Coordinates of C-alpha atoms in Angstrom, one line a residue:
X609 CA 12.2 153.1 131.6
X610 CA 13.4 150.0 130.0
X611 CA 11.7 146.7 130.0
X612 CA 12.9 143.5 128.2
X613 CA 10.0 141.3 127.0
X614 CA 10.1 137.9 125.6
X615 CA 7.1 137.1 123.6
X616 CA 6.2 133.4 123.8
X617 CA 5.1 132.6 120.2
X618 CA 2.2 130.5 120.2
X619 CA 3.3 128.8 116.9
X620 CA 6.7 127.8 118.3
X621 CA 8.8 129.5 115.8
X622 CA 12.3 131.0 116.5
X623 CA 12.1 133.2 119.5
X624 CA 12.2 137.0 119.1
X625 CA 13.5 139.3 121.7
X626 CA 11.9 142.7 121.9
X627 CA 13.3 145.7 123.5
X628 CA 10.4 148.1 124.6
X629 CA 11.0 151.6 125.6
X630 CA 8.4 153.1 128.0
X631 CA 7.7 156.6 128.4
X632 CA 6.3 158.5 131.6
X633 CA 3.0 156.9 131.3
X634 CA 2.8 153.0 132.5
X635 CA 1.0 150.6 130.4
X636 CA -2.3 149.3 131.6
X637 CA -2.1 146.2 133.8
X638 CA -5.4 145.2 135.3
X639 CA -4.4 142.3 137.7
X640 CA -6.6 139.2 137.1
X641 CA -4.0 136.6 138.9
X642 CA -1.2 136.8 141.3
X643 CA 1.3 134.6 143.0
X644 CA 4.6 135.0 145.1
X645 CA 7.5 132.5 144.2
X646 CA 8.5 130.1 146.8
X647 CA 11.9 132.1 147.5
X648 CA 9.6 135.2 148.2
X649 CA 11.8 137.2 145.9
X650 CA 9.4 137.6 143.0
X651 CA 5.7 138.5 142.6
X652 CA 4.1 137.3 139.3
X653 CA 0.8 139.0 138.0
X654 CA -1.4 138.3 135.1
X655 CA -3.5 140.9 133.6
X656 CA -6.8 141.4 131.7
X657 CA -4.5 143.0 128.9
X658 CA -2.6 139.5 128.5
X659 CA 0.6 140.7 129.9
X660 CA 2.6 138.7 132.6
X661 CA 4.5 141.1 135.0
X662 CA 7.4 140.1 137.1
X663 CA 8.1 142.2 140.3
X664 CA 11.1 142.2 142.6
X665 CA 10.4 141.7 146.2
X666 CA 13.1 142.6 148.6
X667 CA 13.5 141.2 152.2
X668 CA 12.2 144.5 153.5
X669 CA 8.9 143.8 151.5
X670 CA 9.8 146.6 148.9
X671 CA 8.0 146.1 145.5
X672 CA 9.7 147.2 142.2
X673 CA 8.5 146.2 138.6
X674 CA 11.1 144.1 136.9
X675 CA 9.7 142.6 133.4
X676 CA 6.6 142.7 131.4
X677 CA 6.3 139.5 129.4
X678 CA 4.0 139.3 126.3
X679 CA 2.8 136.0 125.2
X680 CA -1.1 135.9 125.8
X681 CA -3.6 137.5 123.4
X682 CA -6.5 137.2 126.2
X683 CA -6.9 137.9 129.7
X684 CA -4.8 135.7 132.2
X685 CA -7.1 133.5 134.2
X686 CA -4.6 131.8 136.5
X687 CA -0.9 131.4 137.6
X688 CA 0.8 128.5 139.4
X689 CA 4.4 127.1 139.7
X690 CA 5.3 124.6 137.0
X691 CA 8.5 122.9 138.4
X692 CA 10.3 122.1 141.6
X693 CA 11.1 125.8 142.2
X694 CA 14.5 125.2 143.8
X695 CA 15.7 123.3 140.5
X696 CA 13.7 125.2 137.9
X697 CA 12.0 128.6 139.0
X698 CA 9.3 128.3 136.3
X699 CA 5.6 129.3 136.4
X700 CA 2.6 128.6 134.3
X701 CA 0.0 131.1 133.0
X702 CA -3.3 130.3 131.3
X703 CA -5.5 132.6 129.4
X704 CA -9.2 132.8 128.6
X705 CA -8.7 131.5 124.9
X706 CA -7.0 128.2 126.1
X707 CA -3.3 129.7 125.8
X708 CA -0.7 128.3 128.1
X709 CA 2.7 129.4 128.7
X710 CA 5.6 128.3 131.0
X711 CA 7.9 131.2 132.0
X712 CA 11.3 131.3 133.6
X713 CA 10.9 134.0 136.4
X714 CA 14.8 134.4 136.3
X715 CA 15.1 135.7 133.0
X716 CA 11.6 136.1 131.6
X717 CA 11.9 133.6 128.8
X718 CA 9.0 131.7 127.6
X719 CA 10.0 127.9 127.8
X720 CA 7.0 126.4 126.4
X721 CA 3.5 127.2 125.2
X722 CA 0.4 125.8 123.5
X723 CA -3.3 126.5 122.9
X724 CA -5.7 124.1 124.2
X725 CA -9.6 124.2 123.7
X726 CA -10.1 124.5 127.4
X727 CA -10.5 127.7 129.7
X728 CA -8.5 127.0 133.0
X729 CA -9.4 128.5 136.2
X730 CA -6.9 126.8 138.5
X731 CA -3.7 124.7 138.2
X732 CA -1.9 122.5 140.6
X733 CA 1.7 121.2 140.0
X734 CA 2.3 117.6 141.1
X735 CA 5.3 115.4 141.0
X736 CA 6.0 112.3 142.7
X737 CA 9.7 111.4 142.5
X738 CA 9.1 107.7 143.6
X739 CA 6.6 106.7 141.0
X740 CA 7.0 109.2 138.2
X741 CA 9.4 110.0 135.6
X742 CA 9.7 113.3 133.8
X743 CA 9.0 117.0 135.1
X744 CA 5.6 116.1 136.8
X745 CA 2.1 117.0 135.9
X746 CA 0.0 120.1 135.8
X747 CA -3.7 119.3 137.3
X748 CA -6.0 121.7 135.7
X749 CA -9.6 122.6 136.1
X750 CA -12.0 125.2 134.8
X751 CA -15.0 125.4 132.5
X752 CA -14.9 121.8 131.4
X753 CA -15.9 118.5 133.2
X754 CA -13.4 116.9 135.6
X755 CA -9.6 117.3 135.9
X756 CA -7.2 117.6 133.0
X757 CA -3.7 116.1 133.4
X758 CA -1.2 118.1 131.4
X759 CA 2.6 117.2 131.0
X760 CA 4.6 119.9 132.9
X761 CA 7.4 119.9 130.3
X762 CA 5.4 119.8 126.8
X763 CA 1.9 120.9 127.9
X764 CA 0.4 118.1 126.2
X765 CA -2.8 116.6 127.6
X766 CA -1.8 113.2 129.0
X767 CA -5.1 112.1 130.7
X768 CA -8.2 113.2 132.7
X769 CA -9.6 112.4 136.1
X770 CA -13.2 111.7 135.5
X771 CA -16.2 111.4 138.0
X772 CA -18.4 108.4 137.9
X773 CA -21.0 110.0 140.2
X774 CA -21.2 113.7 139.2
X775 CA -19.1 114.8 136.3
X776 CA -19.3 118.6 136.4
X777 CA -17.0 121.7 136.1
X778 CA -14.5 122.0 139.0
X779 CA -14.6 125.3 141.1
X780 CA -11.3 124.6 143.2
X781 CA -9.1 122.0 144.2
X782 CA -6.0 121.1 146.4
X783 CA -3.4 118.3 146.8
X784 CA -3.3 116.3 149.9
X785 CA -0.4 114.2 151.2
X786 CA -1.2 111.8 154.0
X787 CA 1.7 110.4 155.9
X788 CA -0.3 107.9 157.6
X789 CA -1.1 105.9 154.4
X790 CA 1.6 107.4 152.1
X791 CA -1.0 108.5 149.5
X792 CA -1.2 111.6 147.6
X793 CA -4.7 112.7 146.8
X794 CA -6.6 115.5 144.9
X795 CA -9.6 117.0 146.5
X796 CA -11.9 119.0 144.4
X797 CA -15.2 120.8 144.7
X798 CA -17.6 121.1 141.7
X799 CA -19.7 124.0 140.8
X800 CA -22.7 122.3 142.2
X801 CA -20.9 121.8 145.5
X802 CA -19.9 118.1 145.3
X803 CA -16.7 117.1 147.0
X804 CA -14.8 114.7 145.1
X805 CA -11.5 112.8 146.1
X806 CA -9.0 111.1 143.6
X807 CA -6.0 109.0 144.5
X808 CA -2.8 110.1 142.8
X809 CA 0.0 108.0 143.9
X810 CA -1.7 104.7 143.4
X811 CA -3.1 105.9 140.0
X812 CA 0.1 106.9 138.3
X813 CA 0.5 103.7 136.3
X814 CA -3.2 103.7 135.3
X815 CA -2.7 107.1 134.1
X816 CA 0.3 106.4 132.1
X817 CA -1.6 103.5 130.6
X818 CA -4.5 105.7 129.7
X819 CA -6.8 103.7 131.9
X820 CA -10.0 105.4 133.4
X821 CA -9.5 106.9 136.9
X822 CA -12.6 107.5 138.9
X823 CA -13.0 109.4 142.1
X824 CA -12.5 107.2 145.3
X825 CA -15.0 109.1 147.3
X826 CA -17.8 111.7 146.8
X827 CA -19.9 113.9 149.1
X828 CA -22.5 116.7 148.6
X829 CA -21.5 119.6 150.8
X830 CA -24.9 121.3 150.2
X831 CA -23.5 124.6 149.5
X832 CA -22.1 126.7 146.5
X833 CA -20.2 128.3 145.0
X834 CA -16.9 127.1 146.5
X835 CA -14.1 129.5 146.5
X836 CA -11.1 127.7 148.1
X837 CA -10.4 124.2 149.7
X838 CA -7.3 123.7 151.8
X839 CA -5.9 120.9 153.9
X840 CA -4.3 121.4 157.3
X841 CA -0.8 119.7 156.9
X842 CA -0.2 120.6 160.6
X843 CA -2.8 118.5 162.1
X844 CA -3.5 116.0 159.1
X845 CA -7.0 116.1 160.1
X846 CA -8.8 119.4 159.2
X847 CA -10.2 120.4 155.9
X848 CA -11.1 124.0 155.3
X849 CA -13.7 124.7 152.6
X850 CA -14.5 128.4 151.7
X851 CA -17.8 129.2 150.1
X852 CA -19.0 132.8 149.0
X853 CA -21.6 132.9 151.9
X854 CA -19.7 130.9 154.7
X855 CA -16.6 128.8 155.4
X856 CA -16.7 125.3 156.8
X857 CA -14.2 123.1 158.7
X858 CA -14.5 119.2 158.0
X859 CA -12.9 116.3 159.5
X860 CA -10.8 114.8 156.6
X861 CA -11.1 111.2 157.8
X862 CA -14.8 111.0 157.5
X863 CA -15.7 114.5 156.1
X864 CA -18.0 115.1 158.9
X865 CA -18.7 118.9 159.4
X866 CA -17.0 120.5 162.6
X867 CA -18.0 124.1 162.2
X868 CA -19.8 126.6 159.9
X869 CA -19.0 130.3 159.9
X870 CA -21.2 132.8 157.9
X871 CA -19.7 135.7 156.1
X872 CA -19.9 139.3 157.7
X873 CA -23.0 141.3 156.5
X874 CA -22.5 142.5 152.9
X875 CA -19.3 140.8 152.3
X876 CA -18.5 137.7 150.2
X877 CA -15.6 135.3 151.0
X878 CA -13.2 134.8 148.2
X879 CA -10.6 132.3 149.6
X880 CA -8.7 131.2 152.6
X881 CA -5.6 129.4 153.8
X882 CA -4.3 127.3 156.8
X883 CA -1.7 129.5 158.9
X884 CA -0.8 126.8 161.5
X885 CA -2.4 124.2 163.6
X886 CA -6.0 125.3 164.3
X887 CA -5.3 128.7 162.9
X888 CA -6.9 130.1 159.5
X889 CA -7.0 133.1 157.5
X890 CA -10.0 133.9 155.4
X891 CA -10.3 136.8 153.0
X892 CA -13.2 138.4 151.1
X893 CA -13.9 139.9 147.6
X894 CA -13.4 143.3 149.1
X895 CA -9.6 142.7 150.0
X896 CA -10.1 142.2 153.8
X897 CA -8.6 139.4 155.6
X898 CA -9.8 137.8 158.8
X899 CA -7.5 135.5 161.1
X900 CA -9.3 132.8 163.3
X901 CA -8.0 130.6 166.1
X902 CA -10.0 127.3 166.2
X903 CA -10.8 126.2 169.7
X904 CA -12.0 122.8 171.0
X905 CA -15.6 123.1 171.9
X906 CA -15.9 119.6 173.4
X907 CA -19.0 118.3 171.8
X908 CA -20.6 118.6 168.4
X909 CA -23.0 121.4 167.7
X910 CA -24.6 119.7 164.7
X911 CA -27.8 117.7 164.5
X912 CA -28.0 115.0 167.2
X913 CA -27.2 111.5 165.6
X914 CA -30.4 109.3 165.4
X915 CA -28.4 105.9 165.8
X916 CA -27.3 106.7 169.4
X917 CA -23.6 107.3 168.4
X918 CA -21.3 109.3 170.7
X919 CA -21.3 113.0 169.8
X920 CA -18.0 114.0 168.1
X921 CA -15.8 116.8 169.4
X922 CA -15.8 119.8 167.2
X923 CA -14.3 123.3 167.0
X924 CA -15.4 126.9 167.0
X925 CA -13.4 130.0 165.8
X926 CA -12.3 132.9 167.7
X927 CA -11.5 136.0 165.6
X928 CA -8.0 137.3 166.4
X929 CA -7.0 139.9 163.7
X930 CA -8.3 141.5 160.6
X931 CA -6.1 143.2 157.8
X932 CA -6.7 147.0 157.0
X933 CA -7.6 148.1 153.5
X934 CA -7.3 151.5 151.8
X935 CA -10.3 153.7 152.0
X936 CA -12.5 154.2 148.9
X937 CA -11.5 151.3 146.9
X938 CA -14.1 149.9 144.6
X939 CA -12.1 147.6 142.4
X940 CA -12.0 143.7 142.8
X941 CA -9.4 141.8 144.4
X942 CA -7.5 138.7 143.6
X943 CA -5.6 137.4 146.6
X944 CA -3.4 134.7 147.9
X945 CA -1.2 133.6 150.8
X946 CA 2.2 132.4 151.3
X947 CA 3.8 130.6 154.2
X948 CA 7.3 129.7 153.5
X949 CA 9.5 127.9 156.0
X950 CA 12.7 129.4 154.6
X951 CA 14.4 132.6 154.9
X952 CA 12.9 135.4 155.3
X953 CA 10.3 133.2 157.0
X954 CA 7.4 135.6 156.2
X955 CA 3.9 134.8 156.2
X956 CA 2.3 137.2 153.5
X957 CA -1.0 137.9 152.6
X958 CA -1.0 139.5 149.1
X959 CA -3.8 141.0 146.8
X960 CA -3.8 142.4 143.1
X961 CA -6.4 144.7 142.2
X962 CA -8.2 145.4 138.7
X963 CA -6.6 148.9 139.0
X964 CA -3.1 147.4 138.8
X965 CA -2.3 147.8 142.6
X966 CA -0.5 145.2 144.5
X967 CA -0.9 145.1 148.3
X968 CA 1.1 143.1 150.9
X969 CA 0.2 142.4 154.5
X970 CA 2.8 140.9 156.8
X971 CA 0.9 138.3 159.0
X972 CA 2.6 137.9 162.6
X973 CA 3.8 134.5 163.4
X974 CA 1.5 134.4 166.5
X975 CA -1.5 136.7 165.8
X976 CA -3.3 138.1 168.9
X977 CA -6.2 140.1 169.6
X978 CA -6.3 143.4 171.5
X979 CA -6.2 143.6 175.4
X980 CA -10.0 144.0 175.4
X981 CA -10.5 141.0 173.2
X982 CA -11.6 142.9 169.9
X983 CA -9.7 141.9 166.7
X984 CA -6.5 143.7 166.1
X985 CA -5.8 145.4 162.7
X986 CA -3.0 144.4 160.9
X987 CA -1.7 147.3 158.7
X988 CA -0.5 147.3 154.9
X989 CA 3.0 146.4 154.7
X990 CA 3.6 147.3 151.1
X991 CA 1.6 148.8 148.2
X992 CA 2.6 149.5 144.5
X993 CA 1.5 150.1 141.0
X994 CA 3.4 150.2 137.7
X995 CA 2.6 153.9 137.5
X996 CA 4.1 154.5 141.1
X997 CA 7.2 152.7 139.8
X998 CA 7.5 154.8 136.8
X999 CA 7.0 158.0 138.7
X1000 CA 9.7 157.0 141.3
X1001 CA 12.4 157.2 138.4
X1002 CA 13.0 161.0 137.9
X1003 CA 15.5 160.2 135.1
X1004 CA 12.8 158.8 132.7
X1005 CA 12.8 160.6 129.5
X1006 CA 9.7 161.8 127.8
X1007 CA 8.0 159.3 125.5
X1008 CA 8.2 159.7 121.9
X1009 CA 4.6 160.6 121.6
X1010 CA 4.9 163.4 124.3
X1011 CA 5.8 165.7 121.4
X1012 CA 2.4 165.1 119.7
X1013 CA 0.2 164.8 122.7
X1014 CA 1.4 167.6 125.0
X1015 CA 2.5 165.4 127.8
X1016 CA 4.9 168.1 129.3
X1017 CA 1.8 170.4 129.7
X1018 CA 0.0 167.8 131.6
X1019 CA -2.2 166.5 128.9
X1020 CA -3.4 162.8 129.0
X1021 CA -1.2 160.6 127.0
X1022 CA -2.8 159.0 123.9
X1023 CA -2.7 155.5 122.7
X1024 CA -0.4 154.0 120.2
X1025 CA -2.5 151.7 118.0
X1026 CA 0.2 150.1 115.9
X1027 CA 3.9 150.5 115.3
X1028 CA 6.8 149.0 113.3
X1029 CA 10.6 149.6 113.7
X1030 CA 12.8 149.5 110.5
X1031 CA 16.4 148.8 111.8
X1032 CA 18.0 149.5 108.4
X1033 CA 16.5 153.0 108.2
X1034 CA 16.7 153.3 112.1
X1035 CA 13.2 154.7 112.1
X1036 CA 10.0 153.8 114.2
X1037 CA 6.7 154.3 112.6
X1038 CA 3.7 154.6 115.1
X1039 CA 0.1 155.4 114.7
X1040 CA -1.3 158.1 116.8
X1041 CA -5.0 159.1 116.4
X1042 CA -5.3 159.3 112.6
X1043 CA -1.8 160.2 112.0
X1044 CA 1.0 157.8 110.8
X1045 CA 4.2 159.4 112.4
X1046 CA 7.8 158.9 111.4
X1047 CA 9.2 159.3 114.9
X1048 CA 12.8 159.9 113.6
X1049 CA 12.1 163.4 112.2
X1050 CA 8.5 163.7 113.6
X1051 CA 7.1 163.5 110.0
X1052 CA 3.5 163.0 109.7
X1053 CA 2.0 160.7 107.1
X1054 CA -1.6 161.7 106.6
X1055 CA -4.0 159.5 104.5
X1056 CA -6.0 157.3 106.7
X1057 CA -9.6 158.3 107.8
X1058 CA -9.6 155.8 110.6
X1059 CA -7.6 154.1 113.1
X1060 CA -4.5 152.4 111.6
X1061 CA -4.4 148.6 112.9
X1062 CA -1.6 147.1 111.2
X1063 CA 1.8 148.1 109.5
X1064 CA 4.0 146.0 107.3
X1065 CA 7.5 147.0 106.0
X1066 CA 7.9 144.9 102.9
X1067 CA 11.7 145.1 102.5
X1068 CA 12.2 143.7 106.0
X1069 CA 10.4 140.5 104.9
X1070 CA 12.0 140.2 101.4
X1071 CA 15.0 142.2 99.9
X1072 CA 13.0 141.9 96.6
X1073 CA 10.7 144.8 97.7
X1074 CA 11.8 148.5 97.4
X1075 CA 13.2 149.7 100.7
X1076 CA 11.0 152.8 100.5
X1077 CA 7.7 150.7 100.6
X1078 CA 5.5 150.7 103.7
X1079 CA 1.9 149.2 103.8
X1080 CA -0.8 150.1 106.5
X1081 CA -4.1 148.9 107.0
X1082 CA -7.0 150.6 108.9
X1083 CA -10.2 150.2 111.0
X1084 CA -12.2 151.3 107.9
X1085 CA -10.9 148.5 105.6
X1086 CA -8.4 150.5 103.6
X1087 CA -4.9 149.8 102.9
X1088 CA -2.3 152.4 101.9
X1089 CA 0.9 151.7 100.1
X1090 CA 3.4 154.6 101.0
X1091 CA 6.9 155.8 99.9
X1092 CA 8.6 156.3 103.1
X1093 CA 11.3 158.6 101.9
X1094 CA 8.8 161.1 100.2
X1095 CA 5.7 160.5 102.2
X1096 CA 3.9 160.0 99.0
X1097 CA 0.8 157.7 98.9
X1098 CA 1.6 155.2 95.9
X1099 CA -1.8 153.5 96.0
X1100 CA -4.9 153.5 98.2
X1101 CA -6.8 150.3 98.3
X1102 CA -10.4 150.6 99.6
X1103 CA -12.1 147.2 100.6
X1104 CA -15.3 148.1 102.1
X1105 CA -15.4 144.9 103.9
X1106 CA -14.3 145.5 107.6
X1107 CA -11.4 146.3 109.8
X1108 CA -8.0 145.3 108.8
X1109 CA -6.5 143.1 111.6
X1110 CA -3.0 142.0 110.1
X1111 CA -0.8 142.4 107.1
X1112 CA 1.0 139.2 106.0
X1113 CA 3.1 137.9 103.3
X1114 CA 2.6 134.5 101.6
X1115 CA 5.2 131.9 101.9
X1116 CA 7.4 130.8 99.0
X1117 CA 6.5 127.8 96.8
X1118 CA 2.9 127.6 98.1
X1119 CA 0.4 126.4 95.6
X1120 CA -3.2 127.7 95.8
X1121 CA -5.7 126.4 93.1
X1122 CA -2.9 125.5 90.7
X1123 CA -1.3 128.9 91.0
X1124 CA 1.9 129.8 92.9
X1125 CA 1.6 132.4 95.8
X1126 CA 5.2 133.1 96.7
X1127 CA 6.4 135.5 99.1
X1128 CA 7.2 138.3 96.7
X1129 CA 5.1 137.2 93.7
X1130 CA 1.5 136.5 92.8
X1131 CA 0.0 135.5 89.5
X1132 CA -0.8 138.4 87.2
X1133 CA -4.1 139.7 86.1
X1134 CA -4.5 137.1 83.5
X1135 CA -5.1 133.9 85.4
X1136 CA -4.5 131.8 82.2
X1137 CA -0.9 133.1 82.1
X1138 CA 1.2 132.5 85.1
X1139 CA 3.1 135.8 84.8
X1140 CA 4.4 136.9 88.2
X1141 CA 4.0 140.6 89.5
X1142 CA 5.1 141.8 92.9
X1143 CA 2.3 141.5 95.4
X1144 CA 1.3 141.5 99.0
X1145 CA -1.2 139.5 100.8
X1146 CA -3.7 141.3 103.0
X1147 CA -5.8 139.3 105.6
X1148 CA -9.0 140.5 106.8
X1149 CA -11.2 138.8 109.4
X1150 CA -14.4 139.7 107.7
X1151 CA -12.9 139.2 104.3
X1152 CA -10.6 136.2 105.0
X1153 CA -8.1 136.4 102.3
X1154 CA -7.6 139.2 99.8
X1155 CA -4.8 139.7 97.2
X1156 CA -3.4 143.0 96.1
X1157 CA -1.1 143.4 93.0
X1158 CA 1.0 146.2 94.1
X1159 CA 2.7 146.8 90.8
X1160 CA -0.9 147.5 89.3
X1161 CA -2.7 149.1 92.3
X1162 CA -5.7 146.8 91.8
X1163 CA -7.6 144.1 93.9
X1164 CA -6.6 140.8 92.2
X1165 CA -9.0 138.3 94.0
X1166 CA -10.6 137.3 97.2
X1167 CA -10.7 134.0 98.9
X1168 CA -12.9 132.5 101.5
X1169 CA -13.5 129.2 103.4
X1170 CA -10.8 126.4 103.5
X1171 CA -8.6 128.0 101.0
X1172 CA -8.5 131.1 102.8
X1173 CA -7.6 129.4 106.1
X1174 CA -4.9 127.4 104.3
X1175 CA -3.4 130.4 102.8
X1176 CA -3.3 132.2 106.2
X1177 CA -1.6 129.1 107.9
X1178 CA 0.9 129.2 105.0
X1179 CA 1.8 133.0 105.8
X1180 CA 1.9 132.1 109.5
X1181 CA 4.2 129.2 109.0
X1182 CA 6.6 131.1 106.7
X1183 CA 10.0 132.0 108.3
X1184 CA 9.7 135.5 106.5
X1185 CA 6.4 136.2 108.3
X1186 CA 6.8 137.4 111.9
X1187 CA 3.8 139.7 112.0
X1188 CA 1.9 137.3 113.9
X1189 CA 4.4 136.9 116.8
X1190 CA 2.9 140.0 118.7
X1191 CA -0.7 140.6 119.6
X1192 CA -2.7 142.7 116.9
X1193 CA -3.3 146.3 117.9
X1194 CA -6.9 146.3 117.1
X1195 CA -8.8 146.8 120.2
X1196 CA -12.3 145.4 121.4
X1197 CA -12.7 143.5 118.3
X1198 CA -14.8 140.4 118.7
X1199 CA -14.0 139.0 115.3
X1200 CA -10.3 139.2 116.3
X1201 CA -10.9 137.6 119.6
X1202 CA -12.9 134.8 118.3
X1203 CA -10.2 134.0 115.6
X1204 CA -7.4 134.1 118.1
X1205 CA -9.3 131.9 120.5
X1206 CA -10.0 129.4 117.9
X1207 CA -6.6 129.3 115.9
X1208 CA -4.5 126.2 115.9
X1209 CA -1.3 125.7 113.9
X1210 CA -2.0 122.2 113.4
X1211 CA -5.6 122.7 112.1
X1212 CA -4.5 123.1 108.5
X1213 CA -1.5 121.5 106.7
X1214 CA 0.4 122.9 103.8
X1215 CA -0.3 121.2 100.4
X1216 CA -2.4 121.7 97.3
X1217 CA -6.1 122.3 97.7
X1218 CA -8.5 120.2 95.8
X1219 CA -9.4 121.2 92.2
X1220 CA -12.9 121.8 93.0
X1221 CA -11.9 124.8 95.2
X1222 CA -11.0 126.6 91.9
X1223 CA -14.6 126.3 90.7
X1224 CA -16.0 127.5 94.1
X1225 CA -13.7 130.5 94.3
X1226 CA -15.7 133.8 94.6
X1227 CA -14.6 136.8 92.8
X1228 CA -14.9 140.1 94.7
X1229 CA -18.2 142.0 93.9
X1230 CA -17.8 145.2 95.9
X1231 CA -16.2 148.2 94.4
X1232 CA -12.4 148.7 94.7
X1233 CA -11.0 152.3 94.4
X1234 CA -7.4 153.0 94.0
X1235 CA -5.5 156.3 94.3
X1236 CA -2.1 157.3 93.2

């Protein structure tokens, strides 16, 4: 099974295309976000593991995996379109640690990416051709107050929509176009249940001039949490608001309540959409959907007005259909709905499960109940997982690690913790359990007593290094310097500091505390004399910056604080260092996640640290053992 993946490098360096060869076991893909593109030919899913997966969707609603895209180092929280899809088929993804990426669903390329100090939970694309220039805005909400306006091309934050009445986190939002007044509006509901409305069309110039834009209207809905809000474009009047415990229909003109429908016993609503005029579909967290027809009741069933006004006509729902789900399902669902007015004209309810399964229901154009008036069940139209796609290809060869884990005998496949491919030697080095394996001849390099978390081939970074040298770091804070050709351990460095999360080389001509830290050289053991010895830089989260002099096999020095951060940024900004382009292999490490979430390539600039930092430099005090 061959996938092409295009990693979106968060530091915006030269793009690296990676070819990934998969074996019989599909990678984990726990779906946390899902959408279907407007042309109904591609399904996009985001996962807890951080990958984005593109799936082909045929006119017959057949699903097949297409590409896996690597660009996020944290769980994906939301997906949305990022352009006018007919002109540029782009989608935007956001992750828990503030990463944002724009992807082309045609080729899988990462068009733009950034890291913002915000956790987005929903994104809406907005563009007004009459009032705006550029590619439009991404209106973002999440775990922060009010609405962020992000440039759809550069992902830069342009402005914010603020609330003068009740600034709060936004649970959900939707765009509204009113043909009567030719005004585009944004409707949002806060976590406290307050509905807020901002005018967009008339505020474009204010936003461009960085003027404060407050909401036009605010109303307490007296219910929370809100899961979805949708405007009925068919009537131009009805507003659907879905809460966990109920869904409500309002009159958009004055936000008067028309109906409230409570959730079935033991179920919680998760979202909803408008199917047609006076027809809704509501779905639950358990993956079940309900289709209602709104009927005119004649008079309002709300509380009698005290001022003697005429009672307002309202609506009440009639349940027509429900969607079937597979039995014995205990996974959470992320669901959505697409009602495209282009060929193939399908109305599709779709769901992604934490188990990695995608499920589709084909909603009929005119849903009807059964002859006895009971709701009619709509069967599942399609269902698929990555593993089922892998199993469907009988020609897939056994994976490289099948030789070591006994996959041919039905054993469970083990996990590859780290790997490095050396093109000049045509060899792939992978870590399985506690063994470092040369997959070309299946040679096993034994030496680590814990999981290997990072690998660095020095000659691939600089020709000054010996082609036989390979450096590996492990979970138990040890680093081994190998001779690849003989399998010999040249040196064994023991830090006793914490898990090694990455191995980097310092950039050339970077000066730290008056000493040159070049790519292939570091100062020698005598700090007074700037003699240069071949060296590598090892970065450890718990011990931020540690230098090893490879020629001597000893630990040279240890840096912390601002100096360490400046050194790490120097390594990341080096054109020779691409080790940070792919997510680290270390699993479930809170220190790693904290660092990735807080990293910003603009936080520290290259330059010469102050002289005071030399005095504050801390010498390493714990024992260092070397083996040869």
